[in-house]
Amino acid sequence: MPTQTPAIVESQQFLTLKLPDATSVMIQSHQLMEVLDIELSSITSIPDVHPSLLGVYNWRGEVLWLLDLGLYLGSKALYETSLNQNKANIVIIRHNDSTLGLAVDQVIEMNKLSISDIQDLPSQDLHPMFQRCMEGYYPSPSQEIIWLINTPELLESISVAV
């Protein structure tokens, strides 16, 4: 009688974030560098850039661009809905040699998910930038849709905007 080998289920860690309009997004943990809570006064604004670029921040001696992720993806700006107008939650991501700080409304939690649970993007109408920067979604047990950020695509699209 042949023995059956169990199916290998690949899983990864994901950090879940909330955008100002309550949309949930997640990022793969291996693309995550650090999570910061910074004073808005420590951000240096840069003129004549995309409106979603908040400016730059001195992070460990590096100049780090900060992006209002919700506004960039076609949603509300962080300052429109944030309860704390003086601070921002910044999630620093990296892919290859590109680093970016994402300003989000809330950092929720880290979850381990099976890769097979990630669904392809729906064919429904999504904001063009949102669709470009997402690679799929996770339908959570609570029926919430959590969108998976395509980090390489997000970083590439930002390099064009800067």
mmCIF file of C-alpha atoms in Angstrom:
data_model
loop_
_atom_site.group_PDB
_atom_site.id
_atom_site.type_symbol
_atom_site.label_atom_id
_atom_site.label_comp_id
_atom_site.label_asym_id
_atom_site.label_seq_id
_atom_site.Cartn_x
_atom_site.Cartn_y
_atom_site.Cartn_z
ATOM 1 C CA MET A 1 0.000 0.000 0.000
ATOM 2 C CA PRO A 2 1.564 3.343 -1.052
ATOM 3 C CA THR A 3 2.010 5.972 1.609
ATOM 4 C CA GLN A 4 0.563 9.384 1.025
ATOM 5 C CA THR A 5 2.705 12.379 1.668
ATOM 6 C CA PRO A 6 0.861 15.261 3.242
ATOM 7 C CA ALA A 7 0.376 18.311 1.080
ATOM 8 C CA ILE A 8 2.871 21.022 1.864
ATOM 9 C CA VAL A 9 1.047 24.181 2.769
ATOM 10 C CA GLU A 10 3.294 27.190 2.441
ATOM 11 C CA SER A 11 2.502 29.958 4.869
ATOM 12 C CA GLN A 12 3.946 33.394 5.476
ATOM 13 C CA GLN A 13 3.688 36.162 8.024
ATOM 14 C CA PHE A 14 1.769 39.294 7.026
ATOM 15 C CA LEU A 15 1.368 42.629 8.801
ATOM 16 C CA THR A 16 -2.183 44.009 8.557
ATOM 17 C CA LEU A 17 -2.696 47.780 8.272
ATOM 18 C CA LYS A 18 -5.752 50.056 8.111
ATOM 19 C CA LEU A 19 -6.059 52.943 5.694
ATOM 20 C CA PRO A 20 -8.050 56.078 6.595
ATOM 21 C CA ASP A 21 -11.198 54.818 4.844
ATOM 22 C CA ALA A 22 -11.063 51.567 6.931
ATOM 23 C CA THR A 23 -9.695 49.506 4.029
ATOM 24 C CA SER A 24 -7.424 46.740 5.316
ATOM 25 C CA VAL A 25 -4.178 45.961 3.522
ATOM 26 C CA MET A 26 -1.327 43.641 4.369
ATOM 27 C CA ILE A 27 2.339 43.360 3.586
ATOM 28 C CA GLN A 28 4.602 40.331 3.691
ATOM 29 C CA SER A 29 6.762 40.433 6.809
ATOM 30 C CA HIS A 30 10.010 39.796 4.922
ATOM 31 C CA GLN A 31 9.486 43.170 3.181
ATOM 32 C CA LEU A 32 9.011 44.948 6.505
ATOM 33 C CA MET A 33 11.911 46.841 8.069
ATOM 34 C CA GLU A 34 10.393 48.669 11.020
ATOM 35 C CA VAL A 35 7.229 50.258 12.385
ATOM 36 C CA LEU A 36 7.507 53.789 13.777
ATOM 37 C CA ASP A 37 5.244 56.286 15.499
ATOM 38 C CA ILE A 38 6.654 59.683 14.520
ATOM 39 C CA GLU A 39 5.837 63.322 15.150
ATOM 40 C CA LEU A 40 4.525 65.017 12.014
ATOM 41 C CA SER A 41 6.768 67.983 12.801
ATOM 42 C CA SER A 42 9.801 65.747 12.133
ATOM 43 C CA ILE A 43 8.781 65.301 8.475
ATOM 44 C CA THR A 44 10.436 67.699 6.033
ATOM 45 C CA SER A 45 8.000 68.546 3.248
ATOM 46 C CA ILE A 46 9.300 68.691 -0.311
ATOM 47 C CA PRO A 47 7.651 71.048 -2.836
ATOM 48 C CA ASP A 48 6.418 70.017 -6.280
ATOM 49 C CA VAL A 49 6.006 66.282 -5.642
ATOM 50 C CA HIS A 50 2.953 64.015 -5.809
ATOM 51 C CA PRO A 51 0.400 65.150 -3.148
ATOM 52 C CA SER A 52 0.565 61.769 -1.405
ATOM 53 C CA LEU A 53 4.279 62.183 -0.683
ATOM 54 C CA LEU A 54 4.336 63.668 2.800
ATOM 55 C CA GLY A 55 8.024 64.501 2.586
ATOM 56 C CA VAL A 56 11.223 62.994 3.938
ATOM 57 C CA TYR A 57 12.265 61.767 7.368
ATOM 58 C CA ASN A 58 15.695 61.152 8.868
ATOM 59 C CA TRP A 59 15.637 57.415 9.579
ATOM 60 C CA ARG A 60 18.876 56.076 11.038
ATOM 61 C CA GLY A 61 20.863 58.638 9.079
ATOM 62 C CA GLU A 62 19.080 57.847 5.798
ATOM 63 C CA VAL A 63 16.688 60.114 3.937
ATOM 64 C CA LEU A 64 13.411 58.187 3.873
ATOM 65 C CA TRP A 65 10.476 59.232 1.682
ATOM 66 C CA LEU A 66 7.106 59.003 3.450
ATOM 67 C CA LEU A 67 3.953 58.168 1.508
ATOM 68 C CA ASP A 68 0.338 58.659 2.582
ATOM 69 C CA LEU A 69 -0.659 55.190 1.394
ATOM 70 C CA GLY A 70 -4.422 55.769 1.478
ATOM 71 C CA LEU A 71 -4.239 58.953 -0.583
ATOM 72 C CA TYR A 72 -1.839 57.360 -3.064
ATOM 73 C CA LEU A 73 -4.175 54.416 -3.606
ATOM 74 C CA GLY A 74 -7.152 56.674 -4.339
ATOM 75 C CA SER A 75 -8.694 56.878 -0.883
ATOM 76 C CA LYS A 76 -8.839 59.536 1.827
ATOM 77 C CA ALA A 77 -5.784 61.398 3.040
ATOM 78 C CA LEU A 78 -4.456 60.389 6.429
ATOM 79 C CA TYR A 79 -4.911 63.877 7.896
ATOM 80 C CA GLU A 80 -8.639 63.818 6.984
ATOM 81 C CA THR A 81 -9.493 60.997 9.364
ATOM 82 C CA SER A 82 -6.615 60.471 11.785
ATOM 83 C CA LEU A 83 -7.560 60.759 15.445
ATOM 84 C CA ASN A 84 -4.087 61.974 16.328
ATOM 85 C CA GLN A 85 -3.197 64.912 14.112
ATOM 86 C CA ASN A 86 0.329 65.226 15.568
ATOM 87 C CA LYS A 87 1.685 61.724 14.938
ATOM 88 C CA ALA A 88 1.759 59.180 12.145
ATOM 89 C CA ASN A 89 2.126 55.398 12.059
ATOM 90 C CA ILE A 90 4.913 54.663 9.594
ATOM 91 C CA VAL A 91 5.613 51.195 8.220
ATOM 92 C CA ILE A 92 9.025 51.029 6.567
ATOM 93 C CA ILE A 93 9.217 48.599 3.671
ATOM 94 C CA ARG A 94 12.116 47.479 1.525
ATOM 95 C CA HIS A 95 12.479 45.565 -1.715
ATOM 96 C CA ASN A 96 15.945 45.153 -3.234
ATOM 97 C CA ASP A 97 17.608 48.555 -2.713
ATOM 98 C CA SER A 98 14.411 50.622 -2.460
ATOM 99 C CA THR A 99 13.053 51.725 0.912
ATOM 100 C CA LEU A 100 9.845 53.661 1.610
ATOM 101 C CA GLY A 101 7.865 54.713 4.670
ATOM 102 C CA LEU A 102 4.114 54.103 4.428
ATOM 103 C CA ALA A 103 1.930 56.385 6.555
ATOM 104 C CA VAL A 104 -1.175 54.454 7.605
ATOM 105 C CA ASP A 105 -4.070 55.032 9.973
ATOM 106 C CA GLN A 106 -3.442 51.940 12.106
ATOM 107 C CA VAL A 107 -1.033 49.042 12.407
ATOM 108 C CA ILE A 108 -3.292 46.116 13.328
ATOM 109 C CA GLU A 109 -1.531 42.788 13.765
ATOM 110 C CA MET A 110 0.804 40.153 12.392
ATOM 111 C CA ASN A 111 -0.857 37.010 10.994
ATOM 112 C CA LYS A 112 0.445 33.760 9.582
ATOM 113 C CA LEU A 113 -1.560 32.864 6.479
ATOM 114 C CA SER A 114 -1.450 30.075 3.962
ATOM 115 C CA ILE A 115 -0.389 31.312 0.543
ATOM 116 C CA SER A 116 -3.204 29.243 -0.969
ATOM 117 C CA ASP A 117 -5.721 31.451 0.882
ATOM 118 C CA ILE A 118 -4.623 34.530 -1.091
ATOM 119 C CA GLN A 119 -7.056 35.112 -3.966
ATOM 120 C CA ASP A 120 -6.384 36.790 -7.306
ATOM 121 C CA LEU A 121 -7.505 40.374 -7.750
ATOM 122 C CA PRO A 122 -11.171 40.596 -8.729
ATOM 123 C CA SER A 123 -12.084 41.900 -12.147
ATOM 124 C CA GLN A 124 -14.374 44.520 -10.588
ATOM 125 C CA ASP A 125 -13.661 48.185 -11.002
ATOM 126 C CA LEU A 126 -10.927 49.283 -8.623
ATOM 127 C CA HIS A 127 -9.088 52.584 -8.542
ATOM 128 C CA PRO A 128 -6.298 52.208 -11.165
ATOM 129 C CA MET A 129 -3.470 52.863 -8.694
ATOM 130 C CA PHE A 130 -5.055 50.552 -6.116
ATOM 131 C CA GLN A 131 -5.295 47.775 -8.693
ATOM 132 C CA ARG A 132 -1.719 48.363 -9.867
ATOM 133 C CA CYS A 133 -0.285 48.161 -6.347
ATOM 134 C CA MET A 134 -2.179 45.087 -5.129
ATOM 135 C CA GLU A 135 -1.444 41.478 -6.001
ATOM 136 C CA GLY A 136 -4.436 39.786 -4.426
ATOM 137 C CA TYR A 137 -6.631 39.652 -1.357
ATOM 138 C CA TYR A 138 -7.391 37.489 1.648
ATOM 139 C CA PRO A 139 -11.042 36.896 2.583
ATOM 140 C CA SER A 140 -10.727 36.708 6.373
ATOM 141 C CA PRO A 141 -12.933 34.429 8.506
ATOM 142 C CA SER A 142 -14.780 37.556 9.692
ATOM 143 C CA GLN A 143 -15.706 38.248 6.028
ATOM 144 C CA GLU A 144 -13.355 41.237 5.851
ATOM 145 C CA ILE A 145 -11.332 41.657 2.664
ATOM 146 C CA ILE A 146 -7.639 42.274 3.340
ATOM 147 C CA TRP A 147 -5.740 43.397 0.247
ATOM 148 C CA LEU A 148 -2.152 42.226 -0.349
ATOM 149 C CA ILE A 149 0.246 45.004 -1.322
ATOM 150 C CA ASN A 150 2.527 44.290 -4.279
ATOM 151 C CA THR A 151 5.617 45.901 -2.751
ATOM 152 C CA PRO A 152 7.835 45.856 -5.876
ATOM 153 C CA GLU A 153 5.064 47.463 -7.950
ATOM 154 C CA LEU A 154 4.315 50.061 -5.261
ATOM 155 C CA LEU A 155 7.980 51.041 -5.011
ATOM 156 C CA GLU A 156 8.331 51.205 -8.789
ATOM 157 C CA SER A 157 5.247 53.403 -9.145
ATOM 158 C CA ILE A 158 6.541 55.759 -6.441
ATOM 159 C CA SER A 159 9.946 56.106 -8.102
ATOM 160 C CA VAL A 160 8.097 57.522 -11.113
ATOM 161 C CA ALA A 161 6.128 59.958 -8.905
ATOM 162 C CA VAL A 162 9.201 61.352 -7.124
#
